[in-house]
Amino acid sequence: VFQSHEEDDRKVRRREKNRVAAQRSRKKQTQKADKLHEEYESLEQENTSLKREIGKLTDEMKHLSEVLKDHEKICPLLHCTMNFMTIPRPDALASCLPR
C-alpha cells in the first residue's frame, strides 16, 4: 500500500512537472511567434515606405528625362560635338557657347 501511494505521488509530481514544462514551451513558442509577427509588420512598413520612395524617384527620373530631352533639342553644345572631334583646341568649347 505504501509503495503504490509513493508511485502515485511520483506520477502526480511527474505530471505536474510535464504540465509546467509544456506550459513553458507554449509560452516560449508564443513569444517567438509574436516576435516574428512584429518583425514581419516592421518589414511590411519598410517595404511600403521603399515602394513609395521608388515611385517618387521614378516620377522624378521621368521628369528629368523629359527636361533633358527638351534641353537636348536646343543645346548648342550638342550641335558642336563633331567640332570637338576635329578641333583639339581648348577654345573649341568656347566657340560653341552662345555669345
CSV table of N, CA, C and O in Angstrom, one decimal:
chain,number,residue,atom,x,y,z
A,1,VAL,N,0.8,-1.2,0.0
A,1,VAL,CA,0.0,0.0,0.0
A,1,VAL,C,0.9,1.3,0.0
A,1,VAL,O,0.6,2.2,-0.7
A,2,PHE,N,1.9,1.2,0.8
A,2,PHE,CA,2.8,2.4,0.9
A,2,PHE,C,3.5,2.6,-0.4
A,2,PHE,O,3.7,3.8,-0.8
A,3,GLN,N,3.9,1.5,-1.1
A,3,GLN,CA,4.6,1.7,-2.4
A,3,GLN,C,3.7,2.3,-3.4
A,3,GLN,O,4.1,3.1,-4.2
A,4,SER,N,2.4,1.9,-3.5
A,4,SER,CA,1.5,2.4,-4.5
A,4,SER,C,1.2,3.9,-4.2
A,4,SER,O,1.1,4.6,-5.2
A,5,HIS,N,1.2,4.3,-3.0
A,5,HIS,CA,1.0,5.7,-2.6
A,5,HIS,C,2.2,6.5,-3.1
A,5,HIS,O,2.0,7.6,-3.6
A,6,GLU,N,3.4,5.9,-2.9
A,6,GLU,CA,4.6,6.6,-3.4
A,6,GLU,C,4.6,6.7,-4.9
A,6,GLU,O,5.0,7.7,-5.4
A,7,GLU,N,4.2,5.6,-5.6
A,7,GLU,CA,4.1,5.7,-7.0
A,7,GLU,C,3.1,6.7,-7.5
A,7,GLU,O,3.4,7.4,-8.5
A,8,ASP,N,2.0,6.8,-6.8
A,8,ASP,CA,1.0,7.8,-7.2
A,8,ASP,C,1.6,9.2,-7.0
A,8,ASP,O,1.4,10.1,-7.9
A,9,ASP,N,2.3,9.4,-5.9
A,9,ASP,CA,2.9,10.7,-5.7
A,9,ASP,C,3.9,11.0,-6.8
A,9,ASP,O,3.9,12.2,-7.3
A,10,ARG,N,4.7,10.1,-7.2
A,10,ARG,CA,5.7,10.3,-8.2
A,10,ARG,C,5.0,10.6,-9.6
A,10,ARG,O,5.4,11.5,-10.3
A,11,LYS,N,3.9,9.9,-9.8
A,11,LYS,CA,3.1,10.1,-11.1
A,11,LYS,C,2.6,11.6,-11.1
A,11,LYS,O,2.6,12.3,-12.1
A,12,VAL,N,2.0,12.0,-9.9
A,12,VAL,CA,1.5,13.3,-9.8
A,12,VAL,C,2.5,14.4,-10.0
A,12,VAL,O,2.4,15.3,-10.7
A,13,ARG,N,3.7,14.2,-9.4
A,13,ARG,CA,4.8,15.1,-9.5
A,13,ARG,C,5.3,15.2,-10.9
A,13,ARG,O,5.6,16.2,-11.5
A,14,ARG,N,5.4,14.0,-11.6
A,14,ARG,CA,5.9,13.9,-13.0
A,14,ARG,C,4.9,14.6,-13.9
A,14,ARG,O,5.3,15.4,-14.8
A,15,ARG,N,3.6,14.4,-13.7
A,15,ARG,CA,2.6,15.0,-14.5
A,15,ARG,C,2.6,16.5,-14.3
A,15,ARG,O,2.5,17.3,-15.3
A,16,GLU,N,2.8,17.0,-13.1
A,16,GLU,CA,2.9,18.4,-12.8
A,16,GLU,C,4.1,19.0,-13.5
A,16,GLU,O,4.1,20.1,-14.1
A,17,LYS,N,5.2,18.3,-13.4
A,17,LYS,CA,6.5,18.8,-14.0
A,17,LYS,C,6.3,18.8,-15.5
A,17,LYS,O,6.7,19.8,-16.1
A,18,ASN,N,5.7,17.8,-16.1
A,18,ASN,CA,5.4,17.8,-17.5
A,18,ASN,C,4.5,19.0,-17.9
A,18,ASN,O,4.6,19.6,-19.0
A,19,ARG,N,3.4,19.2,-17.1
A,19,ARG,CA,2.5,20.3,-17.4
A,19,ARG,C,3.2,21.6,-17.4
A,19,ARG,O,3.0,22.4,-18.3
A,20,VAL,N,4.0,21.8,-16.4
A,20,VAL,CA,4.8,23.1,-16.3
A,20,VAL,C,5.7,23.3,-17.5
A,20,VAL,O,5.8,24.3,-18.1
A,21,ALA,N,6.4,22.2,-17.8
A,21,ALA,CA,7.3,22.2,-19.0
A,21,ALA,C,6.6,22.5,-20.3
A,21,ALA,O,7.0,23.3,-21.1
A,22,ALA,N,5.4,21.9,-20.5
A,22,ALA,CA,4.6,22.1,-21.7
A,22,ALA,C,4.1,23.6,-21.7
A,22,ALA,O,4.1,24.2,-22.7
A,23,GLN,N,3.7,24.1,-20.5
A,23,GLN,CA,3.3,25.5,-20.4
A,23,GLN,C,4.4,26.4,-20.8
A,23,GLN,O,4.2,27.4,-21.5
A,24,ARG,N,5.6,26.1,-20.3
A,24,ARG,CA,6.8,27.0,-20.6
A,24,ARG,C,7.1,26.9,-22.1
A,24,ARG,O,7.4,27.9,-22.7
A,25,SER,N,7.0,25.7,-22.6
A,25,SER,CA,7.3,25.6,-24.1
A,25,SER,C,6.3,26.4,-24.9
A,25,SER,O,6.6,27.0,-25.9
A,26,ARG,N,5.0,26.3,-24.5
A,26,ARG,CA,3.9,27.0,-25.3
A,26,ARG,C,4.2,28.5,-25.2
A,26,ARG,O,4.1,29.3,-26.2
A,27,LYS,N,4.6,29.0,-24.0
A,27,LYS,CA,4.8,30.4,-23.8
A,27,LYS,C,6.0,30.8,-24.6
A,27,LYS,O,5.9,31.9,-25.3
A,28,LYS,N,7.1,30.0,-24.7
A,28,LYS,CA,8.2,30.3,-25.5
A,28,LYS,C,7.8,30.4,-27.0
A,28,LYS,O,8.3,31.3,-27.7
A,29,GLN,N,7.0,29.4,-27.4
A,29,GLN,CA,6.6,29.4,-28.8
A,29,GLN,C,5.8,30.6,-29.2
A,29,GLN,O,5.9,31.3,-30.2
A,30,THR,N,4.9,31.0,-28.2
A,30,THR,CA,4.0,32.2,-28.4
A,30,THR,C,4.9,33.5,-28.5
A,30,THR,O,4.7,34.3,-29.4
A,31,GLN,N,5.9,33.6,-27.6
A,31,GLN,CA,6.8,34.7,-27.7
A,31,GLN,C,7.5,34.8,-29.0
A,31,GLN,O,7.7,35.9,-29.6
A,32,LYS,N,8.0,33.6,-29.4
A,32,LYS,CA,8.7,33.6,-30.7
A,32,LYS,C,7.8,34.0,-31.9
A,32,LYS,O,8.2,34.8,-32.7
A,33,ALA,N,6.6,33.5,-31.9
A,33,ALA,CA,5.6,33.9,-32.9
A,33,ALA,C,5.3,35.4,-32.9
A,33,ALA,O,5.2,36.0,-33.9
A,34,ASP,N,5.2,35.9,-31.7
A,34,ASP,CA,4.9,37.4,-31.5
A,34,ASP,C,6.1,38.2,-32.1
A,34,ASP,O,5.8,39.2,-32.8
A,35,LYS,N,7.3,37.7,-31.8
A,35,LYS,CA,8.5,38.5,-32.2
A,35,LYS,C,8.5,38.4,-33.8
A,35,LYS,O,8.8,39.4,-34.4
A,36,LEU,N,8.3,37.2,-34.3
A,36,LEU,CA,8.3,37.1,-35.8
A,36,LEU,C,7.2,38.0,-36.4
A,36,LEU,O,7.4,38.6,-37.5
A,37,HIS,N,6.0,38.0,-35.8
A,37,HIS,CA,5.0,38.9,-36.3
A,37,HIS,C,5.3,40.3,-36.3
A,37,HIS,O,5.1,41.1,-37.2
A,38,GLU,N,6.0,40.8,-35.2
A,38,GLU,CA,6.4,42.2,-35.1
A,38,GLU,C,7.4,42.5,-36.2
A,38,GLU,O,7.4,43.5,-36.8
A,39,GLU,N,8.4,41.6,-36.4
A,39,GLU,CA,9.4,41.7,-37.4
A,39,GLU,C,8.7,41.8,-38.8
A,39,GLU,O,9.1,42.7,-39.6
A,40,TYR,N,7.7,41.0,-39.0
A,40,TYR,CA,7.0,41.0,-40.3
A,40,TYR,C,6.3,42.3,-40.5
A,40,TYR,O,6.4,42.9,-41.6
A,41,GLU,N,5.6,42.8,-39.5
A,41,GLU,CA,4.9,44.1,-39.6
A,41,GLU,C,5.9,45.2,-39.9
A,41,GLU,O,5.7,46.1,-40.7
A,42,SER,N,7.1,45.2,-39.2
A,42,SER,CA,8.1,46.2,-39.4
A,42,SER,C,8.6,46.1,-40.9
A,42,SER,O,8.8,47.2,-41.5
A,43,LEU,N,8.9,44.9,-41.4
A,43,LEU,CA,9.3,44.8,-42.8
A,43,LEU,C,8.3,45.2,-43.8
A,43,LEU,O,8.6,45.8,-44.8
A,44,GLU,N,7.0,45.0,-43.5
A,44,GLU,CA,5.9,45.4,-44.4
A,44,GLU,C,5.9,46.9,-44.4
A,44,GLU,O,5.7,47.5,-45.5
A,45,GLN,N,6.0,47.6,-43.3
A,45,GLN,CA,6.0,49.1,-43.2
A,45,GLN,C,7.2,49.6,-44.0
A,45,GLN,O,7.1,50.5,-44.8
A,46,GLU,N,8.4,49.0,-43.8
A,46,GLU,CA,9.6,49.4,-44.5
A,46,GLU,C,9.4,49.2,-46.0
A,46,GLU,O,9.8,50.1,-46.9
A,47,ASN,N,8.8,48.1,-46.4
A,47,ASN,CA,8.6,47.8,-47.8
A,47,ASN,C,7.7,48.8,-48.5
A,47,ASN,O,7.9,49.3,-49.6
A,48,THR,N,6.6,49.2,-47.7
A,48,THR,CA,5.6,50.2,-48.2
A,48,THR,C,6.3,51.5,-48.4
A,48,THR,O,6.2,52.2,-49.4
A,49,SER,N,7.2,51.9,-47.4
A,49,SER,CA,7.9,53.1,-47.5
A,49,SER,C,8.9,53.1,-48.7
A,49,SER,O,8.9,54.1,-49.4
A,50,LEU,N,9.6,52.0,-48.9
A,50,LEU,CA,10.5,51.9,-50.0
A,50,LEU,C,9.8,52.0,-51.4
A,50,LEU,O,10.3,52.6,-52.3
A,51,LYS,N,8.6,51.3,-51.4
A,51,LYS,CA,7.9,51.4,-52.7
A,51,LYS,C,7.4,52.8,-53.0
A,51,LYS,O,7.5,53.2,-54.1
A,52,ARG,N,7.0,53.5,-51.9
A,52,ARG,CA,6.6,54.9,-52.1
A,52,ARG,C,7.8,55.8,-52.6
A,52,ARG,O,7.7,56.6,-53.5
A,53,GLU,N,9.0,55.5,-52.0
A,53,GLU,CA,10.2,56.2,-52.4
A,53,GLU,C,10.6,55.9,-53.8
A,53,GLU,O,10.9,56.8,-54.6
A,54,ILE,N,10.5,54.6,-54.2
A,54,ILE,CA,10.8,54.2,-55.6
A,54,ILE,C,9.8,54.9,-56.6
A,54,ILE,O,10.2,55.4,-57.6
A,55,GLY,N,8.5,55.0,-56.2
A,55,GLY,CA,7.6,55.7,-57.0
A,55,GLY,C,8.0,57.2,-57.2
A,55,GLY,O,7.9,57.7,-58.4
A,56,LYS,N,8.3,57.8,-56.2
A,56,LYS,CA,8.7,59.2,-56.3
A,56,LYS,C,10.0,59.4,-57.1
A,56,LYS,O,10.0,60.3,-58.0
A,57,LEU,N,11.0,58.5,-56.9
A,57,LEU,CA,12.2,58.6,-57.7
A,57,LEU,C,11.9,58.3,-59.2
A,57,LEU,O,12.5,58.9,-60.1
A,58,THR,N,11.0,57.4,-59.4
A,58,THR,CA,10.7,57.0,-60.8
A,58,THR,C,10.0,58.3,-61.5
A,58,THR,O,10.4,58.6,-62.6
A,59,ASP,N,9.1,58.9,-60.8
A,59,ASP,CA,8.5,60.1,-61.3
A,59,ASP,C,9.5,61.2,-61.6
A,59,ASP,O,9.5,61.9,-62.6
A,60,GLU,N,10.5,61.4,-60.6
A,60,GLU,CA,11.5,62.4,-60.8
A,60,GLU,C,12.4,62.1,-62.0
A,60,GLU,O,12.7,62.9,-62.8
A,61,MET,N,12.7,60.8,-62.1
A,61,MET,CA,13.5,60.4,-63.3
A,61,MET,C,12.8,60.6,-64.6
A,61,MET,O,13.4,61.1,-65.6
A,62,LYS,N,11.5,60.4,-64.7
A,62,LYS,CA,10.7,60.6,-65.9
A,62,LYS,C,10.8,62.1,-66.2
A,62,LYS,O,11.0,62.5,-67.3
A,63,HIS,N,10.5,62.9,-65.2
A,63,HIS,CA,10.5,64.4,-65.3
A,63,HIS,C,11.9,64.9,-65.8
A,63,HIS,O,12.0,65.7,-66.8
A,64,LEU,N,13.0,64.4,-65.2
A,64,LEU,CA,14.3,64.8,-65.6
A,64,LEU,C,14.7,64.4,-67.0
A,64,LEU,O,15.3,65.1,-67.7
A,65,SER,N,14.2,63.2,-67.3
A,65,SER,CA,14.4,62.7,-68.7
A,65,SER,C,13.8,63.6,-69.7
A,65,SER,O,14.3,63.9,-70.8
A,66,GLU,N,12.5,64.0,-69.4
A,66,GLU,CA,11.8,64.9,-70.3
A,66,GLU,C,12.6,66.3,-70.4
A,66,GLU,O,12.7,66.8,-71.5
A,67,VAL,N,13.0,66.8,-69.2
A,67,VAL,CA,13.7,68.1,-69.2
A,67,VAL,C,15.0,67.9,-70.1
A,67,VAL,O,15.3,68.8,-70.9
A,68,LEU,N,15.7,66.8,-69.9
A,68,LEU,CA,16.9,66.6,-70.7
A,68,LEU,C,16.6,66.5,-72.2
A,68,LEU,O,17.3,67.1,-73.0
A,69,LYS,N,15.6,65.8,-72.5
A,69,LYS,CA,15.2,65.6,-73.9
A,69,LYS,C,14.9,67.0,-74.5
A,69,LYS,O,15.3,67.3,-75.6
A,70,ASP,N,14.1,67.8,-73.8
A,70,ASP,CA,13.8,69.2,-74.2
A,70,ASP,C,15.1,70.0,-74.4
A,70,ASP,O,15.2,70.8,-75.3
A,71,HIS,N,16.0,69.8,-73.4
A,71,HIS,CA,17.2,70.6,-73.4
A,71,HIS,C,18.1,70.2,-74.6
A,71,HIS,O,18.7,71.1,-75.3
A,72,GLU,N,18.2,68.9,-74.9
A,72,GLU,CA,19.0,68.4,-76.0
A,72,GLU,C,18.6,69.0,-77.3
A,72,GLU,O,19.4,69.2,-78.2
A,73,LYS,N,17.3,69.3,-77.5
A,73,LYS,CA,16.8,69.9,-78.7
A,73,LYS,C,17.4,71.3,-79.0
A,73,LYS,O,17.5,71.7,-80.1
A,74,ILE,N,17.7,72.0,-77.9
A,74,ILE,CA,18.1,73.4,-78.1
A,74,ILE,C,19.5,73.6,-77.6
A,74,ILE,O,20.1,74.7,-77.8
A,75,CYS,N,20.2,72.6,-77.1
A,75,CYS,CA,21.6,72.8,-76.6
A,75,CYS,C,22.6,73.0,-77.8
A,75,CYS,O,22.7,72.1,-78.6
A,76,PRO,N,23.3,74.1,-77.8
A,76,PRO,CA,24.3,74.4,-78.9
A,76,PRO,C,25.5,73.4,-78.7
A,76,PRO,O,26.1,73.1,-79.8
A,77,LEU,N,25.8,73.0,-77.6
A,77,LEU,CA,27.0,72.1,-77.4
A,77,LEU,C,26.8,70.8,-78.1
A,77,LEU,O,27.7,70.2,-78.7
A,78,LEU,N,25.5,70.3,-78.1
A,78,LEU,CA,25.3,69.0,-78.8
A,78,LEU,C,25.5,69.1,-80.3
A,78,LEU,O,25.8,68.2,-81.0
A,79,HIS,N,25.2,70.3,-80.8
A,79,HIS,CA,25.4,70.5,-82.3
A,79,HIS,C,26.9,70.7,-82.6
A,79,HIS,O,27.2,70.6,-83.8
A,80,CYS,N,27.7,70.9,-81.6
A,80,CYS,CA,29.1,71.1,-81.9
A,80,CYS,C,30.0,69.9,-81.5
A,80,CYS,O,31.2,70.0,-81.6
A,81,THR,N,29.4,68.8,-81.2
A,81,THR,CA,30.1,67.6,-80.8
A,81,THR,C,31.1,67.2,-81.9
A,81,THR,O,32.2,66.7,-81.6
A,82,MET,N,30.7,67.3,-83.1
A,82,MET,CA,31.6,66.9,-84.2
A,82,MET,C,32.8,67.8,-84.2
A,82,MET,O,33.9,67.4,-84.5
A,83,ASN,N,32.7,69.1,-83.9
A,83,ASN,CA,33.8,70.0,-83.8
A,83,ASN,C,34.8,69.6,-82.8
A,83,ASN,O,36.0,69.8,-82.9
A,84,PHE,N,34.3,69.0,-81.7
A,84,PHE,CA,35.2,68.6,-80.6
A,84,PHE,C,36.2,67.5,-81.2
A,84,PHE,O,37.3,67.4,-80.8
A,85,MET,N,35.7,66.7,-82.1
A,85,MET,CA,36.5,65.6,-82.6
A,85,MET,C,37.5,66.1,-83.6
A,85,MET,O,38.6,65.6,-83.6
A,86,THR,N,37.2,67.2,-84.3
A,86,THR,CA,38.1,67.7,-85.4
A,86,THR,C,39.0,68.8,-84.9
A,86,THR,O,40.0,69.0,-85.5
A,87,ILE,N,38.5,69.5,-83.9
A,87,ILE,CA,39.3,70.7,-83.4
A,87,ILE,C,39.8,70.4,-82.0
A,87,ILE,O,39.1,70.6,-81.0
A,88,PRO,N,41.0,69.9,-81.8
A,88,PRO,CA,41.5,69.5,-80.5
A,88,PRO,C,42.1,70.7,-79.7
A,88,PRO,O,43.2,70.7,-79.3
A,89,ARG,N,41.3,71.8,-79.7
A,89,ARG,CA,41.8,73.0,-79.0
A,89,ARG,C,40.9,73.3,-77.8
A,89,ARG,O,39.7,73.0,-77.8
A,90,PRO,N,41.5,73.9,-76.7
A,90,PRO,CA,40.7,74.2,-75.5
A,90,PRO,C,39.6,75.2,-75.8
A,90,PRO,O,38.6,75.2,-75.1
A,91,ASP,N,39.7,76.0,-76.8
A,91,ASP,CA,38.7,77.0,-77.1
A,91,ASP,C,37.6,76.5,-78.0
A,91,ASP,O,36.7,77.2,-78.4
A,92,ALA,N,37.6,75.2,-78.3
A,92,ALA,CA,36.5,74.6,-79.0
A,92,ALA,C,35.2,74.7,-78.3
A,92,ALA,O,34.2,75.0,-78.9
A,93,LEU,N,35.2,74.5,-77.0
A,93,LEU,CA,34.0,74.7,-76.2
A,93,LEU,C,33.5,76.1,-76.2
A,93,LEU,O,32.3,76.3,-76.4
A,94,ALA,N,34.4,77.0,-76.1
A,94,ALA,CA,34.0,78.4,-76.2
A,94,ALA,C,33.4,78.8,-77.5
A,94,ALA,O,32.5,79.6,-77.6
A,95,SER,N,33.8,78.2,-78.6
A,95,SER,CA,33.3,78.5,-79.9
A,95,SER,C,31.8,78.0,-80.0
A,95,SER,O,31.1,78.5,-80.9
A,96,CYS,N,31.4,77.1,-79.2
A,96,CYS,CA,30.1,76.5,-79.3
A,96,CYS,C,29.1,77.3,-78.4
A,96,CYS,O,27.9,77.1,-78.5
A,97,LEU,N,29.6,78.0,-77.4
A,97,LEU,CA,28.8,78.7,-76.5
A,97,LEU,C,28.2,79.9,-77.1
A,97,LEU,O,28.9,80.6,-77.9
A,98,PRO,N,26.9,80.3,-76.8
A,98,PRO,CA,26.3,81.5,-77.3
A,98,PRO,C,27.1,82.7,-76.7
A,98,PRO,O,27.5,82.7,-75.6
A,99,ARG,N,27.2,83.8,-77.5
A,99,ARG,CA,27.9,84.9,-77.1
A,99,ARG,C,27.0,86.0,-76.7
A,99,ARG,O,25.9,86.2,-77.0
